């Protein structure tokens, strides 16, 4: 059980984790920290946190576990503010969608990777954002990937693993580089495609008519384009190497598809569609 949990960034991810741990009676006190006092007021009113702090130094004081639930672009600044105020026994983790950038931020601030830091990434979420979207079931039966380094404390890994398990998640361990490549393919690329498609259609002359007659397929495919733009901007920059590799791979395949349409190549189109359907059906099953 966690005595005092400090959640820096009380939004969808941080708020949902706090709610899940509170429901599991796995934490005694939850301290929320945010630059926006209105977010903290809302988190207090919803019973997500017990105490609110604007200043990071005050928020992390006496904390047993500290969760960084901020956009990747803000991680380094947060680390700089908490560096000299964290108890030696405290365990630090995060929820960022790219892990190499978090390692870089830790090196920039600490000069090394502290053994009490366990980078993590819950494979959960939705297109909603903010503390109002927080729900206790967000991580139920979802995977959480942790990416500890060779010198990471075994105790710290156990603390973070047990915390996520208490929140209902299934915890897996992965290498940092491999994590970023996998997520570039399975999460970051799909978001780029959804954002790009909606932006393309929105800039057409007959935009209103296009969206008026959009069917369920369009709604399903583009749902994630309603995600937080700031968060996804940061993810693009943080994981740009792996994401660029996947974008180039996709553009190459899209060129093949484009040519198949231009050539009226029925067989190639059928092969691509059948292969995609079989893979999608297997994934859903």
C-alpha angles and dihedrals in degrees: 000000000000117000101198122008120192116200114193106198110028099206134114095311101035094040094048092050091050091050093048093050092045091052090049090050087233098133134051100200133013120201117194125203128192140148089231113072091196089062090052092048090052092048090051093048091050092049092242094127135024098210135021129213131179094193116071093212091059093042096055096043109121093358118151094196127023120196119196104209097167131115113282091248090063099047097092093050091049091050090051091054096047099038098097097034105057122102114244090240094052120111119219126201138158142207100223121147092223122049107188090065090053089052089051090050092050091050091048093052103034102023087232139033109272113230091231093062119095113183111216143176126195110211092220140093142098140228092278122091141189134053091291089066095054115122131175094230098056094106099034109133090349124128123251116195119206121192108197119176126232094266096043112126114261088218092055091050091051092049093051094043093051091047093056092043089054088053088057099258132133110236123215132175123227141169114261097238093044091050092054093049093048093048092046088060101038103035116007097049094049090051091050090052093049094048092046095048094050091046091050093051093043090059095053118108094241094046095140094054093045094055092040092061098037109129132213093278091062091048092050095046095046100039092106091056085079089067123117107290094205093053092049093045088057092047091053091054096040095051099028097131095055092037093051090052091054094044091053091048091050094046089052091053091044089055089055090050091047091053091048089056091046091051094043086234098176095179096051092047090049092048092051094046094046092048091049093047093050092050093046093047091050091049093051092046 
